Coordinates of C-alpha atoms in Angstrom, one line a residue:
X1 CA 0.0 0.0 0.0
X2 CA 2.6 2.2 0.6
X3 CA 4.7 1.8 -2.3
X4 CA 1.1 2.6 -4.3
X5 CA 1.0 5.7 -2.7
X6 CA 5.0 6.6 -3.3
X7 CA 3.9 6.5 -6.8
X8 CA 1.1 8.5 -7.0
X9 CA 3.2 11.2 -4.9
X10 CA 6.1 10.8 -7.7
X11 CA 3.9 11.4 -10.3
X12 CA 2.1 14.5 -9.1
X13 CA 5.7 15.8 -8.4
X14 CA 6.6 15.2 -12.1
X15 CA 5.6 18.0 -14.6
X16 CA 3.9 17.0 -17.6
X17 CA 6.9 17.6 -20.0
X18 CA 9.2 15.3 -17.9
X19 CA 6.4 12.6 -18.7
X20 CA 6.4 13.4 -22.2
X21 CA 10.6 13.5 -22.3
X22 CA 10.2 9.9 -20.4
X23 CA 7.7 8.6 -23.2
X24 CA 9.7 10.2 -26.0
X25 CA 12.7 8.2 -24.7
X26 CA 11.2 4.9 -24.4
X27 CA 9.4 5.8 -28.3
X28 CA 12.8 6.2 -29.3
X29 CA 14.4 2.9 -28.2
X30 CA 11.4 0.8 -29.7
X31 CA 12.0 2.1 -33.0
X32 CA 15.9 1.8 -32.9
X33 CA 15.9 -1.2 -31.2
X34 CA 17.6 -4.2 -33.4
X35 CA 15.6 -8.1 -33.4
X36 CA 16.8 -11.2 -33.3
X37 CA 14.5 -13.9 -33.9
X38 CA 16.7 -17.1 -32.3
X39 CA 16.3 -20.0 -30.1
X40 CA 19.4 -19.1 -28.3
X41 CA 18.5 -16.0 -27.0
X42 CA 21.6 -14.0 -28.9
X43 CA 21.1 -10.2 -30.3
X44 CA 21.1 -9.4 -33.8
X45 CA 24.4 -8.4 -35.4
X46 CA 25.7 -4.8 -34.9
X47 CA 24.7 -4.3 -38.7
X48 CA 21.6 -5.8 -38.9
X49 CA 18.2 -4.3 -37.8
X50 CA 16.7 -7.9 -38.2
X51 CA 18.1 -11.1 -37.5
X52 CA 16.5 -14.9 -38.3
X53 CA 18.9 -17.4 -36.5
X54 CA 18.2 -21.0 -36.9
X55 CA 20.4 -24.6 -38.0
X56 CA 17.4 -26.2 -38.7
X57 CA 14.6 -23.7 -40.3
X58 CA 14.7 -22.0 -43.0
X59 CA 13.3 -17.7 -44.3
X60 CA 10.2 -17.9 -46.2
X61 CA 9.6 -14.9 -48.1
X62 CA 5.9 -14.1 -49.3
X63 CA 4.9 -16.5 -51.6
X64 CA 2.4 -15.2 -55.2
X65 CA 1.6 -15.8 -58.8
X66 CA 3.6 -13.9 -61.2
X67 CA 0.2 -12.1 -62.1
X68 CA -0.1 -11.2 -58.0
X69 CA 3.4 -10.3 -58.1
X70 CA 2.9 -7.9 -61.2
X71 CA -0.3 -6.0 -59.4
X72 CA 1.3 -4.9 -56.7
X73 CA 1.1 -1.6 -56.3
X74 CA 4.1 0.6 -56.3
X75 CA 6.5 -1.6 -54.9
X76 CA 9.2 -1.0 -53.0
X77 CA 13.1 -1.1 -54.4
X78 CA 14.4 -4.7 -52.6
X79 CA 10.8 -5.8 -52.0
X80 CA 11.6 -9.5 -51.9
X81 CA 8.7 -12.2 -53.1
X82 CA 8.8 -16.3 -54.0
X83 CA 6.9 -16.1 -57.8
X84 CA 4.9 -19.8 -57.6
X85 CA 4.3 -19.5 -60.9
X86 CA 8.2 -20.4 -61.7
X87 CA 9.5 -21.3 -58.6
X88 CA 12.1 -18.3 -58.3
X89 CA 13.1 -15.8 -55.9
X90 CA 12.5 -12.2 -57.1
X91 CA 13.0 -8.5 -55.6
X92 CA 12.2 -5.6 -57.2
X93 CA 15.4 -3.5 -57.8
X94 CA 16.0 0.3 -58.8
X95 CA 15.4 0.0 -62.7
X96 CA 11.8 -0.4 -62.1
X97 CA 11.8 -4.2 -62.7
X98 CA 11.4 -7.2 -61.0
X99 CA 14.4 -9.3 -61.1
X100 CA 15.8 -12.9 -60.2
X101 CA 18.2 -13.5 -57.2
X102 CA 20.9 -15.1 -58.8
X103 CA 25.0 -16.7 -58.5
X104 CA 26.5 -14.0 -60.6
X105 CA 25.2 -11.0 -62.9
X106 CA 22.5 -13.1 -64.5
X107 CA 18.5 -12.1 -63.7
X108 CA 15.3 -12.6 -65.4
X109 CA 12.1 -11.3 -65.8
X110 CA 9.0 -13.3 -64.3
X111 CA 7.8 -15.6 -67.0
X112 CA 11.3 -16.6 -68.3
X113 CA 11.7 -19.8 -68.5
X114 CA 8.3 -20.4 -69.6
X115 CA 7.7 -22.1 -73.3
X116 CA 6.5 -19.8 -76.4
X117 CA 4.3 -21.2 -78.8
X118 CA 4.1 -19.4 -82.2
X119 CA 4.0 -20.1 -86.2
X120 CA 7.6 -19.9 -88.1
X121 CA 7.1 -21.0 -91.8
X122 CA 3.9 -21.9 -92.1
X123 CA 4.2 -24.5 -88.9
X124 CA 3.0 -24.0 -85.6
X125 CA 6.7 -24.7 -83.2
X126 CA 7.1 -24.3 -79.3
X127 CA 10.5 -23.1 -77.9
X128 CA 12.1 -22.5 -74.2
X129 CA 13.1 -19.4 -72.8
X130 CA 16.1 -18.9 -71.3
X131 CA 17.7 -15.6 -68.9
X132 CA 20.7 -13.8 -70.1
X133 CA 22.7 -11.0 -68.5
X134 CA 21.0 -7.9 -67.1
X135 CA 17.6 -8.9 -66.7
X136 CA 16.9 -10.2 -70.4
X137 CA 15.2 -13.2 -71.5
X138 CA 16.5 -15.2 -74.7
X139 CA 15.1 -18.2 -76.7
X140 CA 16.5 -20.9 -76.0
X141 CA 17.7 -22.3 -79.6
X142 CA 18.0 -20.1 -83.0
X143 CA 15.2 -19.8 -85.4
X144 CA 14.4 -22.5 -87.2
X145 CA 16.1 -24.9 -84.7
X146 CA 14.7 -28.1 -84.2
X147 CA 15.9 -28.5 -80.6
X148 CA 18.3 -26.7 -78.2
X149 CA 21.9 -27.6 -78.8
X150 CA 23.6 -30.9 -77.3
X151 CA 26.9 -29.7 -78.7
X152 CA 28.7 -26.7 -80.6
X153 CA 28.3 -28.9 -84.0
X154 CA 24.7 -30.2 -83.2
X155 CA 23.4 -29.3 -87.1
X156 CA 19.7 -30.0 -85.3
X157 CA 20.7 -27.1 -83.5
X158 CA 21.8 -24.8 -86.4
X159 CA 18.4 -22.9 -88.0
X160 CA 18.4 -21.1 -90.6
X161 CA 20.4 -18.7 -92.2
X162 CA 18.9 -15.1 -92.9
X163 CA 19.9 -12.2 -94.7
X164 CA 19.9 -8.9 -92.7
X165 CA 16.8 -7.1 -92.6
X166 CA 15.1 -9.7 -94.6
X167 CA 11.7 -11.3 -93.5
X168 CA 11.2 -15.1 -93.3
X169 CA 10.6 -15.9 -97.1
X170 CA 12.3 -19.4 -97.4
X171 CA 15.9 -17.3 -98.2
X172 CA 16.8 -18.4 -95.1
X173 CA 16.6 -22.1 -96.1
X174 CA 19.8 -23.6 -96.4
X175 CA 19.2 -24.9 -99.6
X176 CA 17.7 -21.7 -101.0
X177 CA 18.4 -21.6 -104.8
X178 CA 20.7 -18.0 -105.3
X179 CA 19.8 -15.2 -107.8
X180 CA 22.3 -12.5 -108.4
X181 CA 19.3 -9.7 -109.0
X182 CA 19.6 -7.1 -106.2
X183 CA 15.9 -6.0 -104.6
X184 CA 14.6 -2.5 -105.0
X185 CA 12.4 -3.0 -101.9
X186 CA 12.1 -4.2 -98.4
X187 CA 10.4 -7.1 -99.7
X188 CA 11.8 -8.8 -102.8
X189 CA 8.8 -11.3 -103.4
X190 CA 10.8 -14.4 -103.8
X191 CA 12.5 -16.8 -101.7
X192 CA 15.9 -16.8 -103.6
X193 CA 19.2 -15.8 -101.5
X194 CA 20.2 -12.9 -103.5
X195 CA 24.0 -12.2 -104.1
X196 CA 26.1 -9.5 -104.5
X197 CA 29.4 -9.6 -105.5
X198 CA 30.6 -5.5 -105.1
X199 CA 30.3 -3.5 -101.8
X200 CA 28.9 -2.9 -99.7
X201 CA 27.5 -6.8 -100.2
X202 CA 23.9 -5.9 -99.8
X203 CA 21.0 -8.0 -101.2
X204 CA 18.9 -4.5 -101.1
X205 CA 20.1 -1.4 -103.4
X206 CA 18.9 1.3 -102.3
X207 CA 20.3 0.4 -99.1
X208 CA 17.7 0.1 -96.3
X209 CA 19.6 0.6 -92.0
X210 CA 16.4 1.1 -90.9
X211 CA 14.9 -2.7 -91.1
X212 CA 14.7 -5.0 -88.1
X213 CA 14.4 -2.6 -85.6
X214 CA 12.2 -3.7 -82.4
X215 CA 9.8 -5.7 -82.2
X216 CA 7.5 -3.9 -84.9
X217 CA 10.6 -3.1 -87.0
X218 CA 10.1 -3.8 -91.0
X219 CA 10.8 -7.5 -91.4
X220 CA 11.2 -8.9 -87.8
X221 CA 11.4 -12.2 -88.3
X222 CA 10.7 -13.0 -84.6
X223 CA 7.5 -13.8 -83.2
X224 CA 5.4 -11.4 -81.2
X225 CA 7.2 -10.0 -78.2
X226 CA 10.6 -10.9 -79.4
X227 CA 13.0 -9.3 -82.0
X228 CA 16.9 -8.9 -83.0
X229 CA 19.2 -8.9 -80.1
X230 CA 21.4 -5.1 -80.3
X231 CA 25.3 -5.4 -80.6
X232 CA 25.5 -4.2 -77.2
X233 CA 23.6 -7.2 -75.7
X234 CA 25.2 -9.4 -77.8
X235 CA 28.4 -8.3 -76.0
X236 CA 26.8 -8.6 -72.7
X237 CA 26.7 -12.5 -73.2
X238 CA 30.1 -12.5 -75.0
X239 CA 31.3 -10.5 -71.6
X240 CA 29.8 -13.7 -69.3
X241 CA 31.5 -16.5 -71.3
X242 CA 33.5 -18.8 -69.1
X243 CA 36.0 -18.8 -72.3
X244 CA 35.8 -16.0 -75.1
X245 CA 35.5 -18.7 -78.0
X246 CA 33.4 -21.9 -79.4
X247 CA 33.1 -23.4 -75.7
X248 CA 32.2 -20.6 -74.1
X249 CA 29.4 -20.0 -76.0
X250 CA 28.2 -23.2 -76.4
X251 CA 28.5 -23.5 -71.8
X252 CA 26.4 -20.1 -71.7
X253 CA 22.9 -20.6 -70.7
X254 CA 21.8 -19.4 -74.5
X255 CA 23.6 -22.9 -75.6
X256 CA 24.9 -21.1 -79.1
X257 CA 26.1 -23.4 -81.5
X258 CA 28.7 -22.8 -84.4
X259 CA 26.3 -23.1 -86.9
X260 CA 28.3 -22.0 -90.0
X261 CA 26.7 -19.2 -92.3
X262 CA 26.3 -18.6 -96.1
X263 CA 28.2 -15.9 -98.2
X264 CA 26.7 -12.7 -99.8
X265 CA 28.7 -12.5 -102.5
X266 CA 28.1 -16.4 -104.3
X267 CA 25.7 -18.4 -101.5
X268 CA 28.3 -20.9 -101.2
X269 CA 28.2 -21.9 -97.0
X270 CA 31.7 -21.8 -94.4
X271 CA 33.4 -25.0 -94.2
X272 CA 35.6 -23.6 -90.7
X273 CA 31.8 -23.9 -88.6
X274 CA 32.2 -20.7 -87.1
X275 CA 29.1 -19.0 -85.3
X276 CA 27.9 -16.2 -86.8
X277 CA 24.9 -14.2 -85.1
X278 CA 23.4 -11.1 -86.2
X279 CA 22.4 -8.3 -84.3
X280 CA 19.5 -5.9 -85.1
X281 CA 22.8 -2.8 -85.0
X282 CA 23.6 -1.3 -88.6
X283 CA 26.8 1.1 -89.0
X284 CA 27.0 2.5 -91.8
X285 CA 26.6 0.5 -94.9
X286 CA 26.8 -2.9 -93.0
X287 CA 25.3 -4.5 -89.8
X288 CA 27.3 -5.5 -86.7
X289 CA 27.0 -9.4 -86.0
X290 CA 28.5 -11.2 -83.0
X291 CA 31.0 -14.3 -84.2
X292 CA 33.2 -17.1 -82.4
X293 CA 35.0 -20.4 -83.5
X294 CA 37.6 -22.1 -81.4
X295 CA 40.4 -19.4 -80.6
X296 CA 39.0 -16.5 -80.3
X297 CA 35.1 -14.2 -80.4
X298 CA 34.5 -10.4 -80.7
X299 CA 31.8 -8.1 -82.7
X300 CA 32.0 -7.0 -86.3
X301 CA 30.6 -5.2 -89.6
X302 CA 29.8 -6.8 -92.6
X303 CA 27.7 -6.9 -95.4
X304 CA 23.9 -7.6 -95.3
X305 CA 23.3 -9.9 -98.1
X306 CA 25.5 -12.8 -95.7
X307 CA 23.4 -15.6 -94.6
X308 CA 24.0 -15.8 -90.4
X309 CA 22.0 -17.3 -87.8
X310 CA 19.3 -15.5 -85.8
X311 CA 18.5 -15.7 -81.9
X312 CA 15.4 -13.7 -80.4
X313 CA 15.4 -11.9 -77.2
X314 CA 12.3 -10.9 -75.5
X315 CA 11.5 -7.0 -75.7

């Protein structure tokens, strides 16, 4: 009884702004105050303001659809989520984008991975996806592919060879028949490989930098969504390569084969099997195409009427 009334003496001696000093104090020491969630009773680390300890359980983040994940209003840069609709680990990072945690540089976009189903030459096909460097999603073989490549000299894995800037006509076929008569226009109306034996080695004349560019570019030969990689994405793969030659494009996750290529200036295909890739880049009179074979890879200009392979990237 008389420690109840000590109290209610204390607090009528205490002026109302030493109570509010007092609560302002104990306010400030919930907020600061670090956690530690562990069965041992230990304090967070000094850098952490959260701390899960545990040898036997594991974090679990939030788990949603990739549809949930994408309605989220105004998220948060490093908001973390589990996306159940691939079984990945994303957080939204400060490009605006939601991204895959990841060993290493490489991240995707939710719904990489997933299968596209389109028609390519008349025939319905379905191919993978696969993730590349900084956030961007690749198909998984090169158009018209049958499968994705075992090896660097799988020819299942080849596809077809295409002119730059020229729409799937049946040139691309690697046993196109070859005409010599140049194209005045972005579509020649045939399905010959034309040649050109004087520079600048273009199937087109009047010269046309302006085709393949983006997914509604003239002549994208990639299906909805998807178009021509640019040289600088190109050489953000090239960049990841365990080994900056055949191998190392065939171990990165787009699997590139050498798949050879066809001349502009008489049709007649490489015997070395180098890979030879465009890009959707011009410069100048040519277009810049990635290459490799066994000693060495870069990026280059060349002429347009060459026959090279052709790998989509998602826009």
């Amino acid at each position: 009884m008389n420690n109840h009334n000590n109290f209610k003496a204390l607090l009528k001696m205490m002026s109302l702004k030493t109570l509010l000093l007092l609560f302002a104090s104990i306010a400030t020491y919930s907020i600061s105050a670090q956690v530690a969630i562990a069965t041992d009773g230990s304090s967070a680390h000094g850098s952490a303001m959260l701390e899960v300890k545990s040898t036997a359980k594991g974090f679990l983040p939030p788990r949603m659809t990739q549809e949930q994940i994408e309605a989220i209003t105004d998220p948060a840069i490093g908001l973390m989520v589990f996306n159940t609709t691939n079984n990945r680990l994303y957080f939204f990072d400060s490009s605006g984008g939601w991204k895959e945690i990841a060993i290493g540089s490489s991240t995707i976009s939710p719904g990489c991975g997933d299968n596209i189903t389109f028609t390519y030459d008349g025939i319905e096909v379905t191919y993978g996806t696969v993730s590349g460097q900084n956030g961007t999603c690749w198909m998984d073989r090169n158009l018209g592919a049958s499968q994705v490549a075992t090896s660097s000299n799988d020819y299942l894995a080849f596809g077809d060879l295409y002119q730059w800037g020229r729409l799937t006509d049946g040139h691309e076929k690697r046993n196109s028949v070859t005409t010599p008569t140049l194209s005045s226009s972005d579509v020649p109306g045939h399905s010959n490989f034309i040649t050109s034996a004087s520079s600048p080695i273009d199937w087109r004349n009047p010269q046309n930098g302006n085709l393949w560019q983006g997914v509604s570019g003239t002549n994208n030969p990639c299906p909805s969504g998807y178009r021509l990689p640019t040289e600088a994405e190109w050489e953000a793969e090239r960049l990841s390569w365990s080994s900056n030659n055949t191998a190392g494009a065939f171990s990165s996750p787009l699997k590139l084969p050498a798949a050879s290529s066809r001349s502009g200036s008489n049709g007649a295909f490489d015997v070395n099997n180098w890979g030879r890739y465009w890009s959707a880049t011009a410069h100048g009179t040519l277009s810049r195409y990635l290459y490799f074979y066994n000693d060495n890879a870069a990026s280059n200009g060349i002429g347009r009427a060459n026959g090279y392979s052709v790998r989509c990237i998602k826009e």
